[in-house]
mmCIF file of C-alpha atoms and ligand atoms in Angstrom:
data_model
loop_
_atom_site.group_PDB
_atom_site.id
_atom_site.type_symbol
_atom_site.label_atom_id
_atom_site.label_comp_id
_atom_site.label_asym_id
_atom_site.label_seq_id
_atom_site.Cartn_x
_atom_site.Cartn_y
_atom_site.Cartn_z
ATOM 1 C CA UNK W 291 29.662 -8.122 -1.026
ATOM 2 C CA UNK W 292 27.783 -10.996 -2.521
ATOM 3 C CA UNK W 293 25.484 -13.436 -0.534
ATOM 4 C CA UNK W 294 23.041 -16.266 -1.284
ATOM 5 C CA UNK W 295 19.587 -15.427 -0.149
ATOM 6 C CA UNK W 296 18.773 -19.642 0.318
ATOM 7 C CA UNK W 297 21.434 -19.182 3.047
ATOM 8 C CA UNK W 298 21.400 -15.373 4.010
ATOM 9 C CA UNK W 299 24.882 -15.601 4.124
ATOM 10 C CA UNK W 300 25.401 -11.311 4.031
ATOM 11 C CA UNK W 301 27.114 -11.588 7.813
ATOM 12 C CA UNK W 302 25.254 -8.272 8.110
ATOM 13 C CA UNK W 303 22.823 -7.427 11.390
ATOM 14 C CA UNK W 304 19.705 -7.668 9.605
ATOM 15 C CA UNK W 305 18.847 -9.032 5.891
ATOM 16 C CA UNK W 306 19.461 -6.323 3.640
ATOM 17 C CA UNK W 307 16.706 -7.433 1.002
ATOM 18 C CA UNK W 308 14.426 -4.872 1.381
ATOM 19 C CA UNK W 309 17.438 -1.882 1.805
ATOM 20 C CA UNK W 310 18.491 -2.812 -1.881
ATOM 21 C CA UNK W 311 15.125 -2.693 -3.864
ATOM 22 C CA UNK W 312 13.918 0.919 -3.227
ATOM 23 C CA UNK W 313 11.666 3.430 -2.919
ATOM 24 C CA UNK W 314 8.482 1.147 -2.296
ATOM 25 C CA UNK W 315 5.471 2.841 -2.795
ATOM 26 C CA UNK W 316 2.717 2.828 -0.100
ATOM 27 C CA UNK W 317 -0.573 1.539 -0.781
ATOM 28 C CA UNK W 318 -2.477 2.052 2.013
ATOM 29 C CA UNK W 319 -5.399 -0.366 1.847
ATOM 30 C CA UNK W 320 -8.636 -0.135 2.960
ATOM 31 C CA UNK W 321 -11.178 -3.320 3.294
ATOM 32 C CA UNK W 322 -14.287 -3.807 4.930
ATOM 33 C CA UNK W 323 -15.349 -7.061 5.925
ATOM 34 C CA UNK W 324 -18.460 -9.364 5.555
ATOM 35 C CA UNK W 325 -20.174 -7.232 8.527
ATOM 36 C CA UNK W 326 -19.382 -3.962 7.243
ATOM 37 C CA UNK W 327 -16.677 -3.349 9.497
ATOM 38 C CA UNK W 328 -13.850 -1.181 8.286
ATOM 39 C CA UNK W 329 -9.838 -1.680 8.206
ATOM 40 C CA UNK W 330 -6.915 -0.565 7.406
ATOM 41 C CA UNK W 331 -3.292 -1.107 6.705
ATOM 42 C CA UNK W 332 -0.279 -0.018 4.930
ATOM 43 C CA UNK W 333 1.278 -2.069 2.278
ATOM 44 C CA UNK W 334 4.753 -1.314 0.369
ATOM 45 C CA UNK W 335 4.721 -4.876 -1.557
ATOM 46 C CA UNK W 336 2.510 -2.773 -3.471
ATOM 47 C CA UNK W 337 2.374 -0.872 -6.911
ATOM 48 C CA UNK W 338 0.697 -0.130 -9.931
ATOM 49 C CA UNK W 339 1.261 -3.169 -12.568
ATOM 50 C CA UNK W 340 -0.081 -1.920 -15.795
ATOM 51 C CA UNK W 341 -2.303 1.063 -16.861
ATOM 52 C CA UNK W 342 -4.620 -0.312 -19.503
ATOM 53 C CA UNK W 343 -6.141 -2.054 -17.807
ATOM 54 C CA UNK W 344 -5.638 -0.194 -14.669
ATOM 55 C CA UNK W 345 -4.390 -2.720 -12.089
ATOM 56 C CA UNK W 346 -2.379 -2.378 -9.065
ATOM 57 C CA UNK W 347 -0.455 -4.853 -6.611
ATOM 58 C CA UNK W 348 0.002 -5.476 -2.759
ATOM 59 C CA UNK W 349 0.861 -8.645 -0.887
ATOM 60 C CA UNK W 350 -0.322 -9.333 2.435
ATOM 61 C CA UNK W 351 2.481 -11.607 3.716
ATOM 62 C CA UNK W 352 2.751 -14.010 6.906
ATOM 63 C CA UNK W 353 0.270 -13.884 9.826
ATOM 64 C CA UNK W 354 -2.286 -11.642 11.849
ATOM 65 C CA UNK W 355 -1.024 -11.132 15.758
ATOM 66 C CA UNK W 356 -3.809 -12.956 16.383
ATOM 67 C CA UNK W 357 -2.747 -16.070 14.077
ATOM 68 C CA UNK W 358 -4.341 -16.617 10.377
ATOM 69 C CA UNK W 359 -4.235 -14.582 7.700
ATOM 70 C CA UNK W 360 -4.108 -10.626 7.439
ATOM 71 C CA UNK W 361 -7.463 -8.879 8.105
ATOM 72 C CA UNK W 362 -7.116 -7.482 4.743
ATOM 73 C CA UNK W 363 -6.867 -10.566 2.996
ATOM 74 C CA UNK W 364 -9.588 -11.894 4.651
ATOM 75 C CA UNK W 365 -12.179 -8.851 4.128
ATOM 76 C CA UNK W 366 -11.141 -9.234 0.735
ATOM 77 C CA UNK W 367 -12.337 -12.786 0.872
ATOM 78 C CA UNK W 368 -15.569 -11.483 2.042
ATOM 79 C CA UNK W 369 -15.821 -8.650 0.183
ATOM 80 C CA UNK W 370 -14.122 -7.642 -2.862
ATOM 81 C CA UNK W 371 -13.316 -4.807 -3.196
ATOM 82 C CA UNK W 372 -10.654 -2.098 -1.793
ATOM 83 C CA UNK W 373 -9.201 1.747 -1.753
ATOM 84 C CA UNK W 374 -5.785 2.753 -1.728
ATOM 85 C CA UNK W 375 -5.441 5.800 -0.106
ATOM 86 C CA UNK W 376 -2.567 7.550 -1.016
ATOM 87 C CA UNK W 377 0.253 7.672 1.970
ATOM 88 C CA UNK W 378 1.602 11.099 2.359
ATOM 89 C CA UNK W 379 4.379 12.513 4.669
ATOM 90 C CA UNK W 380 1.608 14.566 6.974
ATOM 91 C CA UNK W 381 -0.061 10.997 7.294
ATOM 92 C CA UNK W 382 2.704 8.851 8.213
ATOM 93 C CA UNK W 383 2.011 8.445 11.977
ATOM 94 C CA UNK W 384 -1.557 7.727 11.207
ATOM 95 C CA UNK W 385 -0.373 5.340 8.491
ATOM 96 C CA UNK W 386 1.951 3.671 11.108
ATOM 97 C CA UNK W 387 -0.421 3.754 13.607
ATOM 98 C CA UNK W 388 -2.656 1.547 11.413
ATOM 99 C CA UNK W 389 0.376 -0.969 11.139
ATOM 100 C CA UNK W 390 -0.626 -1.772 14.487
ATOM 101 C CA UNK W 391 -1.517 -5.555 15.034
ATOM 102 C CA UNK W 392 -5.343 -4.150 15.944
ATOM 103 C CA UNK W 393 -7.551 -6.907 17.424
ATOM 104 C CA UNK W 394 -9.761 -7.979 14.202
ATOM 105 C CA UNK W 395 -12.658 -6.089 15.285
ATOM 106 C CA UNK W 396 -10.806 -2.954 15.519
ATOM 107 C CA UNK W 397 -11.357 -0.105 12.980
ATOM 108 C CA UNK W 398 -8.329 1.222 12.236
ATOM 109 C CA UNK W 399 -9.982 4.020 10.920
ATOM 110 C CA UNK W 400 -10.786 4.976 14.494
ATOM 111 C CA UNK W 401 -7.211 3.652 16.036
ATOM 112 C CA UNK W 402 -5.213 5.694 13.301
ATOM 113 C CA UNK W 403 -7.341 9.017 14.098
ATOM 114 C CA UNK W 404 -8.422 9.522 10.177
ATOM 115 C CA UNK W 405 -11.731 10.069 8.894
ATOM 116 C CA UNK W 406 -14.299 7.867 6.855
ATOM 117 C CA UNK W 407 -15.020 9.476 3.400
ATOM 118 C CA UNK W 408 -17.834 7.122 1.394
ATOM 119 C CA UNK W 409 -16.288 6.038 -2.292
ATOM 120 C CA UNK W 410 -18.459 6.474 -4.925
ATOM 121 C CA UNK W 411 -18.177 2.933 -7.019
ATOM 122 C CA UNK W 412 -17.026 0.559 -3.997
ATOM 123 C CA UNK W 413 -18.032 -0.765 -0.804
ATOM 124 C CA UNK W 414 -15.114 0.383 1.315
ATOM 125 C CA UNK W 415 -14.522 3.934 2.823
ATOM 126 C CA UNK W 416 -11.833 6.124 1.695
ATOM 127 C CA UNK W 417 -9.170 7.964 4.121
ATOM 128 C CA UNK W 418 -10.968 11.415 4.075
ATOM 129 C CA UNK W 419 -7.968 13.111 4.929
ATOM 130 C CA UNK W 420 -5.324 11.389 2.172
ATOM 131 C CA UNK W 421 -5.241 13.700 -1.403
ATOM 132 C CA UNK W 422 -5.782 10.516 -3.788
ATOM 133 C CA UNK W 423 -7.795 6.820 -3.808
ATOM 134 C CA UNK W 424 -7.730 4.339 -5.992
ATOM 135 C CA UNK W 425 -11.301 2.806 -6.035
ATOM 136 C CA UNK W 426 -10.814 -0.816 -6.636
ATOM 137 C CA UNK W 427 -12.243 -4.651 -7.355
ATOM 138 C CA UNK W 428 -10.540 -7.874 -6.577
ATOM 139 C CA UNK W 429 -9.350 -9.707 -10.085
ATOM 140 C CA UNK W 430 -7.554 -12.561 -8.480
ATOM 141 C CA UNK W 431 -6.171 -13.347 -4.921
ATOM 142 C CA UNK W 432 -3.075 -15.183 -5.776
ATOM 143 C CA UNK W 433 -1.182 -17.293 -3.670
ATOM 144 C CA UNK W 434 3.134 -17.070 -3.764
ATOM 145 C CA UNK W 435 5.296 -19.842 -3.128
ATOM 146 C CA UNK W 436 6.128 -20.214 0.594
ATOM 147 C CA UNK W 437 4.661 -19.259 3.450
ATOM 148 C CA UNK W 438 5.843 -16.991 6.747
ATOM 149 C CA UNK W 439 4.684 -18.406 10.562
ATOM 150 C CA UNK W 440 3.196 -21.315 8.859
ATOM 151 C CA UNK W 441 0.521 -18.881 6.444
ATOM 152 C CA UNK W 442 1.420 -18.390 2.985
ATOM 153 C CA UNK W 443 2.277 -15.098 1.347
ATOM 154 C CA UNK W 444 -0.034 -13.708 -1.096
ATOM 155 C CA UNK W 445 -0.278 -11.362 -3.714
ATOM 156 C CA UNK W 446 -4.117 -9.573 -4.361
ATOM 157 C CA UNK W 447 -4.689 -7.842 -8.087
ATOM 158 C CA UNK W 448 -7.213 -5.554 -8.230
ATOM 159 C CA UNK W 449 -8.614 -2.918 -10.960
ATOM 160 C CA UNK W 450 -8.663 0.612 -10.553
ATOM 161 C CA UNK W 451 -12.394 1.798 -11.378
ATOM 162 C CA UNK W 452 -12.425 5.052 -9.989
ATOM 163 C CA UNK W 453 -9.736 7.737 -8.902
ATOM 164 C CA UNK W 454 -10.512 10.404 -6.641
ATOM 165 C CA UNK W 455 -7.397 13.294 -7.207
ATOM 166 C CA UNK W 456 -7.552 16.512 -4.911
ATOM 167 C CA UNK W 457 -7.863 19.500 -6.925
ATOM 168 C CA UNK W 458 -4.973 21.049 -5.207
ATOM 169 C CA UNK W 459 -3.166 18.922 -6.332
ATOM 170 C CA UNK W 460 -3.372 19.378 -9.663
ATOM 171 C CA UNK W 461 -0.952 22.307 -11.318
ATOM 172 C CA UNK W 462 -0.750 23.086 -15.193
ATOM 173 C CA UNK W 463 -3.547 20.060 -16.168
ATOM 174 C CA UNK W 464 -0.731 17.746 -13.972
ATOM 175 C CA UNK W 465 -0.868 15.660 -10.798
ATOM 176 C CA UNK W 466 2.287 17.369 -9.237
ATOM 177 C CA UNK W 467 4.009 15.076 -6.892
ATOM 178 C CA UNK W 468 5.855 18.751 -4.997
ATOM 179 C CA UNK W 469 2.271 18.841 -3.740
ATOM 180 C CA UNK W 470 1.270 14.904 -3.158
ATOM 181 C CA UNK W 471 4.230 14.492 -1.155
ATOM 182 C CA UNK W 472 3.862 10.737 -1.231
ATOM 183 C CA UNK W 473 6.269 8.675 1.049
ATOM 184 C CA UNK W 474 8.262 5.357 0.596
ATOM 185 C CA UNK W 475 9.550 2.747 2.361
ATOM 186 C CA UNK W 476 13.559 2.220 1.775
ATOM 187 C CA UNK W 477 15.114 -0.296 4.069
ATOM 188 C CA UNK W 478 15.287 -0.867 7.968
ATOM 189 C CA UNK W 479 12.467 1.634 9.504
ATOM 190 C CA UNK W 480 13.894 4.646 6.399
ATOM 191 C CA UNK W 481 11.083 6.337 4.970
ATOM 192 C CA UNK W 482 11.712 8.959 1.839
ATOM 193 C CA UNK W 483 9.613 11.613 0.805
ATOM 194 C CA UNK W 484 9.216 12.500 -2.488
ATOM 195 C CA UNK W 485 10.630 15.979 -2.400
ATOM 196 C CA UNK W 486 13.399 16.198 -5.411
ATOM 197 C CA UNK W 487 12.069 16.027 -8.924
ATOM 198 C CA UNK W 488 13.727 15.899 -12.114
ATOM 199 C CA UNK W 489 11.935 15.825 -15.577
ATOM 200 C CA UNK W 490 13.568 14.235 -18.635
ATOM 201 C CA UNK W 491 12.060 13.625 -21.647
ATOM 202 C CA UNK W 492 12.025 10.164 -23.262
ATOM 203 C CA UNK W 493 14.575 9.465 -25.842
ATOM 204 C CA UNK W 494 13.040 9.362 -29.536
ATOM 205 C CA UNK W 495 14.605 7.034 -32.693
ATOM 206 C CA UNK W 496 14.260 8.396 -36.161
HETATM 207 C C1 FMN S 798 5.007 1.190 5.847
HETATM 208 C C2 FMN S 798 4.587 -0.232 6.080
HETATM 209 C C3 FMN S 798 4.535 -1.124 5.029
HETATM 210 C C4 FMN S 798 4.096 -2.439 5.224
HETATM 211 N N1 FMN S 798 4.060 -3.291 4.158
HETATM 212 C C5 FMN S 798 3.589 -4.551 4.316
HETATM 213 C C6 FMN S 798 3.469 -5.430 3.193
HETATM 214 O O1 FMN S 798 3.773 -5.084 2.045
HETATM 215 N N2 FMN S 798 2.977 -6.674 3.415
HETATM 216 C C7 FMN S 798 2.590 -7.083 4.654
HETATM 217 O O2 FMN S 798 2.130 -8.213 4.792
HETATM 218 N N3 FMN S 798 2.680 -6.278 5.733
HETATM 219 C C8 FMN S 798 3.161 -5.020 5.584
HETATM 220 N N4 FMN S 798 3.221 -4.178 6.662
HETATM 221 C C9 FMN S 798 2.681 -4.638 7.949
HETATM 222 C C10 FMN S 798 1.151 -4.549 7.923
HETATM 223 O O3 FMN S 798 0.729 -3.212 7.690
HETATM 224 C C11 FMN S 798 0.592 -5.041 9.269
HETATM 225 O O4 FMN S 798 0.871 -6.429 9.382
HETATM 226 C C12 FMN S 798 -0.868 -4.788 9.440
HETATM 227 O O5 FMN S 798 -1.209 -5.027 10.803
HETATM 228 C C13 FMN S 798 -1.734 -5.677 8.569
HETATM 229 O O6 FMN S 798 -3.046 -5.243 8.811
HETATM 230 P P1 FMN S 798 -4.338 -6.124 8.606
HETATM 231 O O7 FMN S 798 -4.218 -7.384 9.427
HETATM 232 O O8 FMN S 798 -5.376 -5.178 9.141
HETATM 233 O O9 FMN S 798 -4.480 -6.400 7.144
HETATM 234 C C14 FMN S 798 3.699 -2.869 6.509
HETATM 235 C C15 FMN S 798 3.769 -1.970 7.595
HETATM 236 C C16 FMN S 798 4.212 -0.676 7.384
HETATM 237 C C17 FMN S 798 4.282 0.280 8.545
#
């Protein structure tokens, strides 16, 4: 099939989009606002963009329940700074569970059933119970072209300054993804866990 996405023209149920650009990592993103209250919320418009420097993606797009922007986007307003916490297949009713559209007050922390862990370089706590965090700042907050429910989509860079890796995960000097077991978001409400793993060496010229 081919279809126009300025029309949507597929004839299928629902838009395929997001079923044909897959696995999307999870960043699950924690903020804390100009009070010092804590949230968070998974992201899978999200990834790492470049490693020197170290800077990683996610997008908070369209509106809170409650109207506005995303409490994410806004704490980052506030406060700049942020942890992704790495979103693992023993986590994933927490992490959904923090998808919730929570009143803004609400820590999610609390809601999702996971435990604060203090970072060492930023502001915002870390998901005690999640194997990896990526302790970051806000670079730029920058806004995409269009907007969902009348609020535009936008797309937050931060740096990596610090990265917390559980020891137990770490085999042979390597961060082994057999023990991360990191899930992804494929289309529709799929999930994949990365559980298959191939190695191949790069291909050299001479
Ligand atoms: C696995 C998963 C991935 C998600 N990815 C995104 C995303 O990339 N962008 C987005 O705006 N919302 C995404 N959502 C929805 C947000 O997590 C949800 O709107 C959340 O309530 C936003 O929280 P906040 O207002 O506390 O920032 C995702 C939800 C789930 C369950």
């Amino acid at each position: 099939m081919f279809y126009e996405t300025a029309t949507n023209d597929h004839g299928l149920p629902y838009n395929p989009l997001k079923a044909c650009v897959l696995p999307r990592p999870i960043g699950w993103i924690s903020t804390l606002n100009g009070k010092g209250q804590a949230n968070l919320a998974p992201f899978s418009f999200f990834n790492l963009v470049s490693e020197r420097p170290p800077l990683v993606i996610f997008c908070p797009n369209g509106p809170h329940a409650e109207g506005g922007e995303k409490d994410s986007l806004l704490n980052l307003r506030e406060n700049p700074e942020f942890v992704v916490n790495l979103a693992t297949y023993s986590l994933r009713h927490e992490i959904n569970a923090s998808a919730a559209p929570w009143q803004r007050d609400k820590n999610e922390f609390e809601a999702a059933g996971v435990t604060e862990a203090a970072s060492v370089l930023v502001s915002p706590p870390r998901v005690k119970e999640s194997p990896l965090h990526l302790e970051c700042t806000l670079e730029q907050i920058i806004q995409l072209p269009g907007e969902v429910g009348g609020v535009p989509n936008h797309m937050v860079l931060g740096r990596i300054l610090g990265v917390h890796v559980d020891d137990e995960m770490i085999v042979d000097g390597q961060v082994r993804p057999e023990r991360l077991q990191a899930i992804s978001r494929l289309g529709y409400m799929d999930y994949a866990v990365v559980d298959k793993i191939f190695t191949m060496p790069r291909p050299t010229t001479v």
